[in-house]
XYZ file of C-alpha atoms in Angstrom:
336
model
C -0.980 -21.337 -12.864
C 0.080 -18.536 -11.502
C 3.744 -17.558 -10.769
C 4.820 -16.185 -7.434
C 6.116 -12.598 -8.462
C 6.836 -9.727 -6.953
C 7.073 -5.629 -6.778
C 7.258 -2.609 -4.339
C 5.111 -0.834 -1.485
C 5.376 2.593 -3.782
C 7.366 5.257 -1.726
C 10.960 5.963 -3.682
C 13.558 7.997 -3.151
C 14.870 10.735 -5.165
C 12.529 13.573 -6.844
C 13.258 12.751 -10.840
C 9.754 11.404 -11.736
C 10.129 10.147 -15.400
C 13.894 8.047 -14.362
C 12.190 6.509 -11.741
C 8.809 5.347 -13.122
C 11.146 4.169 -16.757
C 13.665 2.574 -13.930
C 10.402 0.881 -12.011
C 9.247 -0.262 -15.719
C 12.916 -1.295 -16.532
C 13.512 -3.252 -13.841
C 9.640 -4.645 -12.639
C 7.869 -4.549 -15.584
C 8.646 -7.515 -17.109
C 9.139 -10.425 -14.515
C 6.965 -8.472 -11.351
C 4.347 -6.152 -10.696
C 5.624 -2.853 -11.667
C 3.456 0.524 -10.180
C 3.647 4.604 -9.606
C 6.091 5.447 -7.598
C 5.937 8.362 -4.741
C 8.499 10.647 -4.132
C 7.782 11.917 -0.914
C 11.500 14.275 -1.402
C 9.928 16.877 -2.715
C 8.104 18.127 -0.867
C 4.894 18.449 1.249
C 2.155 16.753 -0.877
C 3.886 14.164 -2.780
C 4.001 12.408 0.451
C 1.494 9.784 1.300
C -0.766 11.970 3.461
C -0.438 14.844 1.746
C -1.040 13.371 -1.811
C -4.164 12.055 -0.640
C -5.249 14.566 1.393
C -5.124 16.853 -1.470
C -7.121 15.020 -3.509
C -10.632 14.912 -1.062
C -14.228 15.473 -2.217
C -16.042 18.098 -1.525
C -13.223 18.666 2.271
C -10.731 21.514 2.096
C -7.046 21.035 3.147
C -4.258 23.388 3.931
C -0.608 22.394 5.730
C 0.458 23.698 9.314
C 3.563 23.562 11.537
C 1.739 20.333 13.018
C 0.513 19.183 9.716
C -2.609 17.952 7.300
C -5.246 19.905 8.825
C -9.573 20.238 7.479
C -10.237 24.017 6.411
C -13.159 25.401 4.268
C -11.256 25.105 1.288
C -8.042 24.572 -0.241
C -4.630 25.956 0.369
C -1.701 25.751 -1.419
C 0.360 23.017 -0.583
C -2.924 20.983 -2.090
C -2.789 22.463 -5.374
C 0.839 22.115 -5.277
C 0.290 18.097 -3.980
C -2.620 17.809 -7.305
C 0.349 19.044 -8.935
C 2.896 16.799 -7.983
C 0.386 14.000 -8.740
C -0.521 15.551 -12.643
C 3.310 15.537 -12.815
C 3.813 11.356 -12.057
C -0.209 10.074 -14.175
C 2.409 12.150 -17.026
C 5.194 10.331 -16.820
C 2.991 6.686 -16.101
C 1.350 7.564 -19.210
C 4.061 8.045 -21.414
C 6.181 4.842 -20.248
C 2.963 2.820 -20.126
C 1.831 3.484 -23.312
C 1.110 0.243 -24.709
C 1.173 -1.631 -21.262
C -1.000 -4.857 -20.940
C 0.149 -6.206 -17.387
C -1.220 -5.396 -13.741
C -0.113 -1.794 -12.535
C 0.051 -0.741 -9.133
C -1.401 2.313 -7.416
C -0.896 3.113 -3.987
C -3.670 5.345 -2.128
C -4.234 6.335 1.635
C -6.109 4.290 3.305
C -9.094 6.413 5.186
C -8.014 4.844 8.719
C -4.479 6.243 8.597
C -6.063 9.235 7.305
C -8.347 10.227 9.935
C -5.848 9.364 12.181
C -3.384 11.430 10.794
C -5.714 14.929 9.481
C -6.413 16.707 12.336
C -10.096 18.995 12.378
C -10.442 22.769 12.164
C -9.750 23.065 16.326
C -7.007 20.631 16.024
C -8.042 17.535 17.403
C -7.785 14.492 15.415
C -10.756 13.323 12.831
C -10.653 9.830 14.624
C -12.779 11.742 18.170
C -15.294 13.047 15.541
C -17.456 10.034 14.461
C -18.993 11.918 11.845
C -16.117 13.444 10.124
C -14.490 10.356 10.334
C -17.813 8.774 7.886
C -17.321 12.208 5.937
C -14.137 11.085 5.219
C -14.149 7.693 4.234
C -17.128 8.850 1.819
C -13.895 11.301 0.523
C -11.876 9.348 -0.112
C -13.881 6.892 -1.887
C -14.842 9.076 -4.109
C -11.695 10.169 -4.977
C -9.968 7.428 -5.059
C -12.619 6.340 -7.562
C -11.868 9.095 -9.647
C -8.296 8.168 -9.542
C -8.317 5.075 -11.224
C -9.901 6.230 -13.486
C -7.683 8.555 -14.605
C -5.720 5.736 -14.919
C -7.346 3.224 -16.183
C -7.616 5.958 -19.307
C -4.080 6.638 -19.346
C -3.144 3.274 -19.175
C -6.131 1.603 -20.757
C -5.112 -2.465 -21.426
C -2.972 -2.056 -17.526
C -4.906 -4.757 -15.084
C -5.182 -2.391 -11.758
C -3.764 -3.275 -8.782
C -5.061 -0.970 -5.398
C -2.694 -0.733 -2.452
C -4.859 0.780 0.541
C -1.625 1.528 2.759
C -3.188 1.795 6.833
C -0.168 1.337 9.056
C -1.734 3.189 12.017
C -4.283 0.807 11.099
C -2.942 -1.640 14.782
C -2.797 1.890 16.937
C -6.430 2.924 15.525
C -7.339 -0.277 16.902
C -5.500 -0.131 20.417
C -6.743 3.642 21.151
C -2.613 3.975 21.341
C -2.642 7.604 19.294
C -1.643 10.409 21.428
C -4.253 13.688 21.664
C -3.502 17.007 20.355
C -1.992 18.135 23.265
C 0.034 14.938 24.210
C -1.222 14.700 27.416
C -4.094 11.405 26.562
C -5.264 8.597 24.039
C -7.514 8.677 21.628
C -10.551 6.801 22.520
C -10.292 3.276 19.831
C -12.394 2.651 17.184
C -14.427 -0.201 17.174
C -13.232 -2.998 14.813
C -17.065 -2.886 13.297
C -17.007 0.998 12.199
C -12.962 0.597 11.004
C -14.630 -3.154 8.386
C -17.595 -0.504 7.413
C -15.473 2.090 6.551
C -12.577 -0.771 4.800
C -15.840 -2.296 3.126
C -17.066 0.748 2.429
C -13.749 2.438 0.237
C -13.568 -1.459 -1.183
C -16.809 -0.867 -2.990
C -16.827 2.184 -4.559
C -14.027 0.426 -6.994
C -16.170 -2.497 -6.959
C -16.896 -1.406 -10.724
C -13.462 -0.822 -12.514
C -12.520 -4.695 -10.835
C -9.289 -3.810 -9.418
C -7.734 -6.038 -7.698
C -7.711 -4.543 -3.594
C -4.852 -5.175 -1.125
C -4.375 -3.782 2.501
C -0.515 -2.534 3.057
C 0.613 -1.630 6.767
C 4.013 -2.062 7.011
C 3.848 -1.740 11.700
C 3.368 -4.575 14.575
C 0.246 -6.182 15.138
C -1.045 -5.659 12.091
C -4.662 -6.917 12.474
C -4.770 -10.590 10.180
C -8.275 -11.525 11.029
C -10.272 -7.963 10.796
C -8.728 -7.863 7.282
C -9.927 -11.435 6.249
C -13.539 -10.148 7.535
C -13.048 -7.622 4.506
C -14.220 -9.704 1.464
C -11.933 -9.242 -1.575
C -8.819 -7.546 0.147
C -5.270 -9.145 0.114
C -2.859 -8.789 2.701
C 0.492 -6.845 1.625
C 3.043 -6.703 5.241
C 6.602 -7.281 6.410
C 6.501 -10.294 7.725
C 9.814 -10.118 10.110
C 7.159 -8.595 12.483
C 4.496 -10.857 12.935
C 4.165 -12.840 15.313
C 3.911 -16.849 15.344
C 0.314 -16.837 16.559
C -0.833 -14.247 13.840
C 0.402 -17.129 10.834
C -1.981 -18.946 11.350
C -4.609 -16.305 10.162
C -2.244 -15.094 7.348
C -2.394 -19.550 6.626
C -6.003 -19.207 6.780
C -5.742 -15.914 4.701
C -3.914 -17.171 1.870
C -5.871 -20.835 1.861
C -8.757 -18.753 1.346
C -7.588 -17.323 -2.251
C -6.098 -15.000 -1.450
C -3.035 -13.173 -1.902
C 0.219 -11.975 0.655
C 2.270 -9.297 -0.403
C 5.173 -10.516 1.761
C 7.519 -7.997 2.894
C 10.949 -9.719 2.638
C 14.088 -7.996 2.408
C 14.325 -5.583 4.819
C 14.418 -2.351 3.600
C 17.869 -0.511 5.802
C 19.796 -4.238 4.409
C 22.715 -3.719 2.193
C 22.809 -6.277 -0.722
C 22.143 -9.668 0.422
C 21.610 -12.721 -1.557
C 18.303 -13.560 -2.121
C 18.347 -16.256 0.232
C 18.002 -13.968 2.742
C 14.873 -12.833 0.998
C 13.405 -16.018 0.346
C 14.432 -18.582 3.505
C 12.885 -17.171 6.136
C 9.121 -16.960 4.511
C 9.812 -20.780 3.347
C 10.840 -21.795 6.851
C 6.881 -20.296 8.264
C 5.339 -22.022 5.158
C 6.608 -24.920 6.239
C 5.597 -24.960 9.510
C 2.377 -23.488 9.484
C 1.561 -26.283 6.756
C 1.347 -24.230 3.399
C 1.315 -25.634 0.322
C 4.508 -24.921 -2.418
C 0.583 -24.522 -5.030
C 0.057 -21.596 -2.099
C 3.095 -19.767 -2.380
C 2.032 -18.961 -6.362
C -0.262 -16.374 -4.281
C 2.449 -14.651 -2.539
C 4.231 -11.413 -3.833
C 7.487 -10.462 -1.981
C 8.384 -6.854 -1.283
C 10.647 -4.512 0.460
C 9.335 -5.052 4.087
C 7.912 -1.045 3.944
C 8.432 1.709 1.702
C 11.627 2.918 0.167
C 12.200 6.615 0.267
C 14.448 6.444 2.847
C 17.575 3.948 0.602
C 20.179 6.417 -1.196
C 19.337 5.778 -4.768
C 22.126 4.093 -5.524
C 20.538 1.227 -3.934
C 17.539 0.743 -5.014
C 18.035 -0.972 -8.489
C 20.495 -3.254 -6.525
C 16.845 -4.128 -4.132
C 14.632 -4.510 -7.381
C 17.101 -7.158 -8.664
C 17.076 -9.230 -5.373
C 13.898 -9.093 -5.519
C 13.615 -10.344 -8.924
C 15.895 -12.892 -8.217
C 14.104 -14.485 -5.101
C 11.173 -14.200 -7.298
C 12.744 -17.100 -9.489
C 14.328 -19.010 -6.095
C 10.489 -18.822 -4.530
C 8.904 -20.544 -7.977
C 11.366 -23.155 -7.773
C 10.767 -23.793 -3.724
C 6.987 -24.195 -4.965
C 7.924 -26.793 -7.317
C 9.347 -28.721 -5.208
C 7.284 -28.266 -1.171
C 4.303 -29.615 -4.915
C 6.542 -32.838 -5.799
C 7.610 -33.577 -1.698
């Protein structure tokens, strides 16, 4: 039987890729799920949006003062973003030479990207259904190629793909402002969102990659995620409302993994008990079992890019210790 484990969301502070990749390998690799870190402090193209935009297949992008937008051809910032990822993969291949366990990579999900990229005329891609469909297809092709490249570099790794979708609740609720700022973008129908997520999921099905949707915003659409077969869920558990826990219980009982964001990213040094206790309270209240805890991955509540670099090792060690406590709690609940 598997045991609870831990990982991190992906973004990390600083600009030194080599040191960061090795820190992840050394502090996460033995007991948790290591990951390819993102270092947005390096500049545009190294961030979540810029990385995915820079690698779109068949669509050009450039960077304007207002943000990334679609263009006839990709500009200098997109080429720089591609160079950042090549550097990251070089370091990954060296640090994880011979690696045979799980290895996570992150990619911006199609709906957050459609909410963040602009059309040439300035409105969000989300406002144009045809452009949004094209973007979904491009994301699918780009992430498939990315995963194939990672698989070539670390051939024995069991790849995990994390779809970053922090804007998903706003996309569904129609909460995003228009380019003028005086209106709101119309909400996207749930069926359309599900179709898009299923399309990108299916694009990498041949690679047998485990997939998880990460959303650290309030009002995560748990029922919608459950509609997408094979998709695990990563959330900030401090933002989960009581009524949402029933949906999470159904997701876990169906055999899916909960990536529980249980360590506040703005917290200082905390005891591992403070990480585990809130999760265990909710676990008991909704009637989940000790065996169900084996399908939990502990993570920080969100990315660590804004954390002081000197604090990151402590956060990762705390998560490792909290995972041990979670394993003990699993045995205790099962025995009781």
